[in-house]
DNA sequence: CAAGAGTATCGACACTTGTCGATGAAAGAG
DNA sequence: CTCTTTCATCGACAAGTGTCGATACTCTTG
């Protein structure tokens, strides 16, 4: 490791985001990193009570029923939606706190002066 | 299309997010939906001036140089970073406005009472 | 120009993901 | 119980993605 050329800069760079935190955050963002799922969230959020029946999501989304079901599952597993059975129908309701959490994760260092990070 | 069972609800659901907008947003979120890229953003954001030399990113990230280069390219193409050559070294600087834009995209209908949407 | 250091691109690979048709499971109606 | 409606799961496929070694490119130095 013989360095002939000078270093470009002080090389501070304290590791901010840990590996585990990064993986967790990434999987959360993966959940919304799909056009269909974003539209699902949008559709549901636009409903009164921020909830919707699956039967009302399939047609406007323009995807096959199994595909919609799959996307809803992904969103639910990411904690962005909660399922609730109502008679024959299945309702999905938005979890605003979870959305807010993702929003906060995108806060720049400037935005959060001295906040302690927990999850 | 003969419906025997009653509908589950009024079926309002005005299409909120258009297909094109959804695709664009999704590709933006795809850019940050990766542990390595999130850490890159975090590392760079933590630097003074929110910029960093590639040579200082490879080791802390723990990935091979071509992989890091690839991730940086993805982030740059998403508009989250800008490249700048400085002598032999390549610097990547964070674009806060772009991060903010993603943040705003996650704003719930409750959060934005009557805001006009542009992008 | 030649040599060396820092990065980007290429090629290849394993793995993940979005999609849909077919099928199965849960709940209400008759 | 049988039929129908609604939704989830299964299986399979094409396409996309992360990863790295090898290689090419771009500056600077001598």
mmCIF file of C-alpha atoms (C1' of nucleotides) in Angstrom:
data_model
loop_
_atom_site.group_PDB
_atom_site.id
_atom_site.type_symbol
_atom_site.label_atom_id
_atom_site.label_comp_id
_atom_site.label_asym_id
_atom_site.label_seq_id
_atom_site.Cartn_x
_atom_site.Cartn_y
_atom_site.Cartn_z
ATOM 1 C CA UNK A 1 0.000 0.000 0.000
ATOM 2 C CA UNK A 2 2.469 2.604 -1.082
ATOM 3 C CA UNK A 3 0.770 5.884 -1.825
ATOM 4 C CA UNK A 4 2.616 8.141 -4.144
ATOM 5 C CA UNK A 5 -0.054 10.653 -5.002
ATOM 6 C CA UNK A 6 -1.461 12.819 -2.209
ATOM 7 C CA UNK A 7 -4.839 12.007 -0.681
ATOM 8 C CA UNK A 8 -7.710 14.009 -2.065
ATOM 9 C CA UNK A 9 -9.172 15.031 1.300
ATOM 10 C CA UNK A 10 -9.153 14.476 5.062
ATOM 11 C CA UNK A 11 -11.331 11.392 4.801
ATOM 12 C CA UNK A 12 -13.589 11.967 7.730
ATOM 13 C CA UNK A 13 -16.764 10.138 6.925
ATOM 14 C CA UNK A 14 -18.033 8.668 10.138
ATOM 15 C CA UNK A 15 -20.386 5.870 9.202
ATOM 16 C CA UNK A 16 -23.819 7.355 9.533
ATOM 17 C CA UNK A 17 -26.292 4.746 8.375
ATOM 18 C CA UNK A 18 -25.608 1.255 9.733
ATOM 19 C CA UNK A 19 -25.911 -1.796 7.548
ATOM 20 C CA UNK A 20 -28.978 -3.171 9.289
ATOM 21 C CA UNK A 21 -30.772 0.146 9.319
ATOM 22 C CA UNK A 22 -29.998 0.580 5.662
ATOM 23 C CA UNK A 23 -31.405 -2.825 4.797
ATOM 24 C CA UNK A 24 -34.573 -2.178 6.729
ATOM 25 C CA UNK A 25 -35.074 1.238 5.206
ATOM 26 C CA UNK A 26 -34.328 -0.079 1.753
ATOM 27 C CA UNK A 27 -36.934 -2.801 1.983
ATOM 28 C CA UNK A 28 -39.466 -0.214 3.058
ATOM 29 C CA UNK A 29 -38.663 1.947 0.062
ATOM 30 C CA UNK A 30 -38.711 -1.089 -2.181
ATOM 31 C CA UNK A 31 -42.333 -1.485 -1.207
ATOM 32 C CA UNK A 32 -43.248 1.878 -2.686
ATOM 33 C CA UNK A 33 -40.778 1.694 -5.558
ATOM 34 C CA UNK A 34 -43.361 0.359 -7.975
ATOM 35 C CA UNK A 35 -45.868 2.241 -10.113
ATOM 36 C CA UNK A 36 -48.712 -0.096 -9.307
ATOM 37 C CA UNK A 37 -48.147 0.061 -5.607
ATOM 38 C CA UNK A 38 -47.795 3.826 -5.624
ATOM 39 C CA UNK A 39 -51.098 4.098 -7.412
ATOM 40 C CA UNK A 40 -52.674 1.704 -4.959
ATOM 41 C CA UNK A 41 -51.517 3.877 -2.095
ATOM 42 C CA UNK A 42 -52.770 6.929 -3.915
ATOM 43 C CA UNK A 43 -56.148 5.392 -4.615
ATOM 44 C CA UNK A 44 -56.628 4.201 -1.088
ATOM 45 C CA UNK A 45 -55.436 7.461 0.413
ATOM 46 C CA UNK A 46 -57.964 9.309 -1.707
ATOM 47 C CA UNK A 47 -60.842 7.307 -0.275
ATOM 48 C CA UNK A 48 -62.824 8.522 2.705
ATOM 49 C CA UNK A 49 -61.259 7.008 5.764
ATOM 50 C CA UNK A 50 -58.202 6.171 3.683
ATOM 51 C CA UNK A 51 -59.507 2.681 3.132
ATOM 52 C CA UNK A 52 -60.749 0.748 0.142
ATOM 53 C CA UNK A 53 -62.170 -2.559 -0.899
ATOM 54 C CA UNK A 54 -60.053 -4.673 -3.205
ATOM 55 C CA UNK A 55 -62.937 -4.948 -5.619
ATOM 56 C CA UNK A 56 -62.723 -1.207 -6.190
ATOM 57 C CA UNK A 57 -59.001 -1.213 -6.805
ATOM 58 C CA UNK A 58 -58.584 -3.807 -9.509
ATOM 59 C CA UNK A 59 -60.289 -2.052 -12.376
ATOM 60 C CA UNK A 60 -58.828 1.437 -11.940
ATOM 61 C CA UNK A 61 -55.388 -0.041 -11.530
ATOM 62 C CA UNK A 62 -55.639 -1.942 -14.790
ATOM 63 C CA UNK A 63 -53.808 -5.009 -13.548
ATOM 64 C CA UNK A 64 -54.916 -8.586 -13.113
ATOM 65 C CA UNK A 65 -56.493 -9.543 -9.816
ATOM 66 C CA UNK A 66 -53.640 -11.769 -8.645
ATOM 67 C CA UNK A 67 -51.200 -8.987 -9.384
ATOM 68 C CA UNK A 68 -53.193 -6.486 -7.367
ATOM 69 C CA UNK A 69 -53.460 -8.964 -4.542
ATOM 70 C CA UNK A 70 -49.711 -9.420 -4.641
ATOM 71 C CA UNK A 71 -49.020 -5.701 -4.498
ATOM 72 C CA UNK A 72 -51.412 -5.224 -1.618
ATOM 73 C CA UNK A 73 -49.659 -7.969 0.242
ATOM 74 C CA UNK A 74 -46.288 -6.319 -0.267
ATOM 75 C CA UNK A 75 -47.634 -3.011 0.988
ATOM 76 C CA UNK A 76 -49.232 -4.679 3.990
ATOM 77 C CA UNK A 77 -46.042 -6.524 4.860
ATOM 78 C CA UNK A 78 -44.233 -3.217 4.706
ATOM 79 C CA UNK A 79 -46.651 -1.900 7.301
ATOM 80 C CA UNK A 80 -48.118 0.657 4.949
ATOM 81 C CA UNK A 81 -51.542 -0.980 4.841
ATOM 82 C CA UNK A 82 -53.631 -3.027 7.220
ATOM 83 C CA UNK A 83 -56.089 -5.704 6.143
ATOM 84 C CA UNK A 84 -59.571 -6.079 7.454
ATOM 85 C CA UNK A 85 -62.183 -8.542 6.349
ATOM 86 C CA UNK A 86 -65.733 -7.228 6.085
ATOM 87 C CA UNK A 87 -68.155 -9.905 5.062
ATOM 88 C CA UNK A 88 -67.070 -11.178 1.673
ATOM 89 C CA UNK A 89 -64.904 -8.190 1.042
ATOM 90 C CA UNK A 90 -61.411 -7.344 2.035
ATOM 91 C CA UNK A 91 -60.560 -3.793 2.982
ATOM 92 C CA UNK A 92 -57.140 -2.237 3.067
ATOM 93 C CA UNK A 93 -56.558 0.836 5.160
ATOM 94 C CA UNK A 94 -53.615 3.193 4.976
ATOM 95 C CA UNK A 95 -51.245 3.509 7.935
ATOM 96 C CA UNK A 96 -50.318 7.201 7.947
ATOM 97 C CA UNK A 97 -47.714 6.798 10.671
ATOM 98 C CA UNK A 98 -45.774 4.425 8.480
ATOM 99 C CA UNK A 99 -45.866 6.798 5.550
ATOM 100 C CA UNK A 100 -44.723 9.565 7.825
ATOM 101 C CA UNK A 101 -41.868 7.397 9.023
ATOM 102 C CA UNK A 102 -40.597 6.993 5.472
ATOM 103 C CA UNK A 103 -40.956 10.692 4.969
ATOM 104 C CA UNK A 104 -38.871 11.374 8.039
ATOM 105 C CA UNK A 105 -36.221 8.942 6.880
ATOM 106 C CA UNK A 106 -35.599 11.273 3.969
ATOM 107 C CA UNK A 107 -34.924 14.210 6.239
ATOM 108 C CA UNK A 108 -31.559 15.711 5.507
ATOM 109 C CA UNK A 109 -29.000 16.386 8.239
ATOM 110 C CA UNK A 110 -29.917 20.028 7.887
ATOM 111 C CA UNK A 111 -33.519 19.269 8.623
ATOM 112 C CA UNK A 112 -32.912 17.468 11.894
ATOM 113 C CA UNK A 113 -30.570 19.560 14.064
ATOM 114 C CA UNK A 114 -29.902 17.202 16.948
ATOM 115 C CA UNK A 115 -32.566 14.556 16.829
ATOM 116 C CA UNK A 116 -31.772 11.165 18.282
ATOM 117 C CA UNK A 117 -32.320 8.261 15.940
ATOM 118 C CA UNK A 118 -34.066 5.150 17.227
ATOM 119 C CA UNK A 119 -35.314 2.961 14.391
ATOM 120 C CA UNK B 1 -72.109 -8.450 -16.195
ATOM 121 C CA UNK B 2 -75.052 -9.427 -14.051
ATOM 122 C CA UNK B 3 -74.478 -8.507 -10.432
ATOM 123 C CA UNK B 4 -76.372 -10.609 -7.981
ATOM 124 C CA UNK B 5 -74.671 -9.617 -4.767
ATOM 125 C CA UNK B 6 -74.830 -5.976 -3.696
ATOM 126 C CA UNK B 7 -71.842 -3.748 -4.188
ATOM 127 C CA UNK B 8 -69.670 -3.298 -1.165
ATOM 128 C CA UNK B 9 -69.498 0.478 -1.380
ATOM 129 C CA UNK B 10 -70.199 3.542 -3.538
ATOM 130 C CA UNK B 11 -67.047 3.055 -5.547
ATOM 131 C CA UNK B 12 -65.928 6.604 -5.852
ATOM 132 C CA UNK B 13 -62.206 6.444 -6.358
ATOM 133 C CA UNK B 14 -61.236 9.196 -8.695
ATOM 134 C CA UNK B 15 -57.908 8.267 -10.181
ATOM 135 C CA UNK B 16 -55.406 10.275 -8.243
ATOM 136 C CA UNK B 17 -51.968 9.267 -9.400
ATOM 137 C CA UNK B 18 -51.637 8.990 -13.172
ATOM 138 C CA UNK B 19 -49.744 6.138 -14.767
ATOM 139 C CA UNK B 20 -46.898 8.290 -16.019
ATOM 140 C CA UNK B 21 -46.479 10.099 -12.740
ATOM 141 C CA UNK B 22 -46.485 6.799 -10.934
ATOM 142 C CA UNK B 23 -43.763 5.390 -13.160
ATOM 143 C CA UNK B 24 -41.616 8.442 -12.714
ATOM 144 C CA UNK B 25 -42.040 8.475 -8.975
ATOM 145 C CA UNK B 26 -41.427 4.770 -8.750
ATOM 146 C CA UNK B 27 -38.142 4.978 -10.605
ATOM 147 C CA UNK B 28 -37.059 7.713 -8.236
ATOM 148 C CA UNK B 29 -37.871 5.580 -5.232
ATOM 149 C CA UNK B 30 -36.182 2.601 -6.856
ATOM 150 C CA UNK B 31 -33.000 4.631 -6.774
ATOM 151 C CA UNK B 32 -33.066 4.850 -3.002
ATOM 152 C CA UNK B 33 -34.543 1.398 -2.456
ATOM 153 C CA UNK B 34 -31.168 -0.233 -1.954
ATOM 154 C CA UNK B 35 -29.084 -0.513 1.213
ATOM 155 C CA UNK B 36 -25.859 0.416 -0.496
ATOM 156 C CA UNK B 37 -27.308 3.475 -2.139
ATOM 157 C CA UNK B 38 -28.991 4.632 1.043
ATOM 158 C CA UNK B 39 -25.693 4.387 2.836
ATOM 159 C CA UNK B 40 -23.978 6.256 0.042
ATOM 160 C CA UNK B 41 -26.488 9.069 0.381
ATOM 161 C CA UNK B 42 -26.028 9.000 4.115
ATOM 162 C CA UNK B 43 -22.263 9.093 3.887
ATOM 163 C CA UNK B 44 -22.232 11.908 1.399
ATOM 164 C CA UNK B 45 -24.831 13.905 3.286
ATOM 165 C CA UNK B 46 -22.733 13.635 6.417
ATOM 166 C CA UNK B 47 -19.751 15.230 4.722
ATOM 167 C CA UNK B 48 -19.107 18.942 4.907
ATOM 168 C CA UNK B 49 -20.697 20.488 1.856
ATOM 169 C CA UNK B 50 -22.652 17.287 1.354
ATOM 170 C CA UNK B 51 -20.087 16.101 -1.129
ATOM 171 C CA UNK B 52 -17.563 13.305 -1.185
ATOM 172 C CA UNK B 53 -14.817 11.786 -3.270
ATOM 173 C CA UNK B 54 -15.418 8.279 -4.565
ATOM 174 C CA UNK B 55 -12.143 7.171 -3.056
ATOM 175 C CA UNK B 56 -13.563 7.877 0.380
ATOM 176 C CA UNK B 57 -16.758 5.997 -0.218
ATOM 177 C CA UNK B 58 -15.550 2.604 -1.354
ATOM 178 C CA UNK B 59 -13.992 1.349 1.823
ATOM 179 C CA UNK B 60 -16.672 2.405 4.321
ATOM 180 C CA UNK B 61 -19.334 0.982 2.061
ATOM 181 C CA UNK B 62 -17.653 -2.388 1.942
ATOM 182 C CA UNK B 63 -18.452 -3.048 -1.698
ATOM 183 C CA UNK B 64 -16.253 -3.484 -4.732
ATOM 184 C CA UNK B 65 -15.272 -0.391 -6.673
ATOM 185 C CA UNK B 66 -17.323 -1.207 -9.776
ATOM 186 C CA UNK B 67 -20.350 -1.774 -7.597
ATOM 187 C CA UNK B 68 -19.944 1.566 -5.870
ATOM 188 C CA UNK B 69 -19.484 3.250 -9.210
ATOM 189 C CA UNK B 70 -22.680 1.625 -10.420
ATOM 190 C CA UNK B 71 -24.685 2.783 -7.421
ATOM 191 C CA UNK B 72 -23.374 6.309 -7.723
ATOM 192 C CA UNK B 73 -24.405 6.333 -11.341
ATOM 193 C CA UNK B 74 -27.912 5.222 -10.461
ATOM 194 C CA UNK B 75 -28.203 7.948 -7.849
ATOM 195 C CA UNK B 76 -26.865 10.539 -10.237
ATOM 196 C CA UNK B 77 -29.282 9.497 -12.959
ATOM 197 C CA UNK B 78 -32.080 9.844 -10.445
ATOM 198 C CA UNK B 79 -30.995 13.417 -9.902
ATOM 199 C CA UNK B 80 -30.038 12.801 -6.296
ATOM 200 C CA UNK B 81 -26.332 13.402 -6.894
ATOM 201 C CA UNK B 82 -24.294 15.516 -9.239
ATOM 202 C CA UNK B 83 -20.849 14.561 -10.501
ATOM 203 C CA UNK B 84 -17.900 16.857 -10.613
ATOM 204 C CA UNK B 85 -14.397 16.017 -11.660
ATOM 205 C CA UNK B 86 -11.614 17.526 -9.571
ATOM 206 C CA UNK B 87 -8.205 16.617 -10.861
ATOM 207 C CA UNK B 88 -7.907 12.860 -10.817
ATOM 208 C CA UNK B 89 -10.801 12.490 -8.420
ATOM 209 C CA UNK B 90 -14.502 12.384 -8.897
ATOM 210 C CA UNK B 91 -16.756 14.115 -6.436
ATOM 211 C CA UNK B 92 -20.424 13.473 -5.905
ATOM 212 C CA UNK B 93 -22.563 16.121 -4.291
ATOM 213 C CA UNK B 94 -26.024 15.696 -2.851
ATOM 214 C CA UNK B 95 -28.965 17.504 -4.430
ATOM 215 C CA UNK B 96 -31.138 18.457 -1.465
ATOM 216 C CA UNK B 97 -33.999 19.703 -3.619
ATOM 217 C CA UNK B 98 -34.361 16.298 -5.157
ATOM 218 C CA UNK B 99 -34.457 14.606 -1.782
ATOM 219 C CA UNK B 100 -37.014 17.119 -0.664
ATOM 220 C CA UNK B 101 -39.093 16.352 -3.722
ATOM 221 C CA UNK B 102 -39.245 12.689 -2.811
ATOM 222 C CA UNK B 103 -40.153 13.662 0.703
ATOM 223 C CA UNK B 104 -43.000 15.799 -0.557
ATOM 224 C CA UNK B 105 -44.233 12.997 -2.761
ATOM 225 C CA UNK B 106 -44.952 11.045 0.392
ATOM 226 C CA UNK B 107 -47.175 13.774 1.760
ATOM 227 C CA UNK B 108 -50.602 12.434 2.584
ATOM 228 C CA UNK B 109 -53.785 14.119 1.344
ATOM 229 C CA UNK B 110 -54.240 15.354 4.902
ATOM 230 C CA UNK B 111 -50.887 17.062 4.808
ATOM 231 C CA UNK B 112 -51.529 19.108 1.707
ATOM 232 C CA UNK B 113 -54.934 20.775 1.973
ATOM 233 C CA UNK B 114 -55.142 22.462 -1.394
ATOM 234 C CA UNK B 115 -51.655 22.428 -2.806
ATOM 235 C CA UNK B 116 -51.243 22.394 -6.530
ATOM 236 C CA UNK B 117 -49.187 19.523 -7.897
ATOM 237 C CA UNK B 118 -46.637 20.212 -10.593
ATOM 238 C CA UNK B 119 -44.219 17.320 -11.020
ATOM 239 C "C1'" DC C 1 5.355 9.760 -24.280
ATOM 240 C "C1'" DA C 2 5.290 6.311 -20.359
ATOM 241 C "C1'" DA C 3 3.747 5.181 -15.836
ATOM 242 C "C1'" DG C 4 0.600 5.257 -12.138
ATOM 243 C "C1'" DA C 5 -3.671 6.329 -9.611
ATOM 244 C "C1'" DG C 6 -8.685 6.958 -9.622
ATOM 245 C "C1'" DT C 7 -13.139 5.678 -12.016
ATOM 246 C "C1'" DA C 8 -16.169 4.066 -15.393
ATOM 247 C "C1'" DT C 9 -17.667 0.456 -18.464
ATOM 248 C "C1'" DC C 10 -18.151 -4.397 -19.925
ATOM 249 C "C1'" DG C 11 -19.470 -9.151 -19.441
ATOM 250 C "C1'" DA C 12 -21.283 -12.640 -16.786
ATOM 251 C "C1'" DC C 13 -23.626 -14.619 -13.125
ATOM 252 C "C1'" DA C 14 -27.112 -15.557 -9.434
ATOM 253 C "C1'" DC C 15 -30.967 -13.718 -7.626
ATOM 254 C "C1'" DT C 16 -35.085 -11.023 -7.234
ATOM 255 C "C1'" DT C 17 -39.369 -9.191 -9.072
ATOM 256 C "C1'" DG C 18 -43.636 -8.116 -11.775
ATOM 257 C "C1'" DT C 19 -46.957 -10.360 -14.255
ATOM 258 C "C1'" DC C 20 -50.800 -13.512 -15.216
ATOM 259 C "C1'" DG C 21 -53.653 -18.008 -15.736
ATOM 260 C "C1'" DA C 22 -55.233 -21.593 -12.984
ATOM 261 C "C1'" DT C 23 -56.556 -23.122 -8.706
ATOM 262 C "C1'" DG C 24 -57.834 -22.986 -3.841
ATOM 263 C "C1'" DA C 25 -60.017 -20.952 0.260
ATOM 264 C "C1'" DA C 26 -63.520 -18.021 2.901
ATOM 265 C "C1'" DA C 27 -68.022 -16.118 3.351
ATOM 266 C "C1'" DG C 28 -72.831 -15.085 2.186
ATOM 267 C "C1'" DA C 29 -77.355 -16.487 -0.528
ATOM 268 C "C1'" DG C 30 -80.738 -19.767 -1.647
ATOM 269 C "C1'" DC D 1 -75.272 -28.447 1.145
ATOM 270 C "C1'" DT D 2 -74.591 -26.043 -3.324
ATOM 271 C "C1'" DC D 3 -73.621 -22.147 -5.860
ATOM 272 C "C1'" DT D 4 -71.661 -17.686 -6.397
ATOM 273 C "C1'" DT D 5 -68.707 -13.947 -5.346
ATOM 274 C "C1'" DT D 6 -64.364 -12.238 -3.572
ATOM 275 C "C1'" DC D 7 -59.774 -12.672 -2.718
ATOM 276 C "C1'" DA D 8 -55.282 -15.248 -1.827
ATOM 277 C "C1'" DT D 9 -51.960 -18.623 -3.196
ATOM 278 C "C1'" DC D 10 -49.433 -21.444 -6.601
ATOM 279 C "C1'" DG D 11 -46.635 -22.190 -10.629
ATOM 280 C "C1'" DA D 12 -44.251 -20.405 -14.356
ATOM 281 C "C1'" DC D 13 -42.198 -17.180 -17.161
ATOM 282 C "C1'" DA D 14 -39.714 -12.906 -18.816
ATOM 283 C "C1'" DA D 15 -37.401 -9.061 -17.289
ATOM 284 C "C1'" DG D 16 -34.782 -6.471 -14.112
ATOM 285 C "C1'" DT D 17 -31.081 -5.944 -10.546
ATOM 286 C "C1'" DG D 18 -26.863 -6.295 -7.506
ATOM 287 C "C1'" DT D 19 -22.517 -8.017 -7.564
ATOM 288 C "C1'" DC D 20 -17.699 -8.494 -8.987
ATOM 289 C "C1'" DG D 21 -13.390 -9.505 -11.999
ATOM 290 C "C1'" DA D 22 -11.329 -7.857 -15.995
ATOM 291 C "C1'" DT D 23 -10.597 -4.127 -18.847
ATOM 292 C "C1'" DA D 24 -10.655 0.529 -20.765
ATOM 293 C "C1'" DC D 25 -10.641 5.357 -19.922
ATOM 294 C "C1'" DT D 26 -8.963 9.917 -17.853
ATOM 295 C "C1'" DC D 27 -5.949 12.812 -15.467
ATOM 296 C "C1'" DT D 28 -1.594 14.004 -13.348
ATOM 297 C "C1'" DT D 29 3.217 13.364 -12.786
ATOM 298 C "C1'" DG D 30 7.838 12.711 -14.405
#
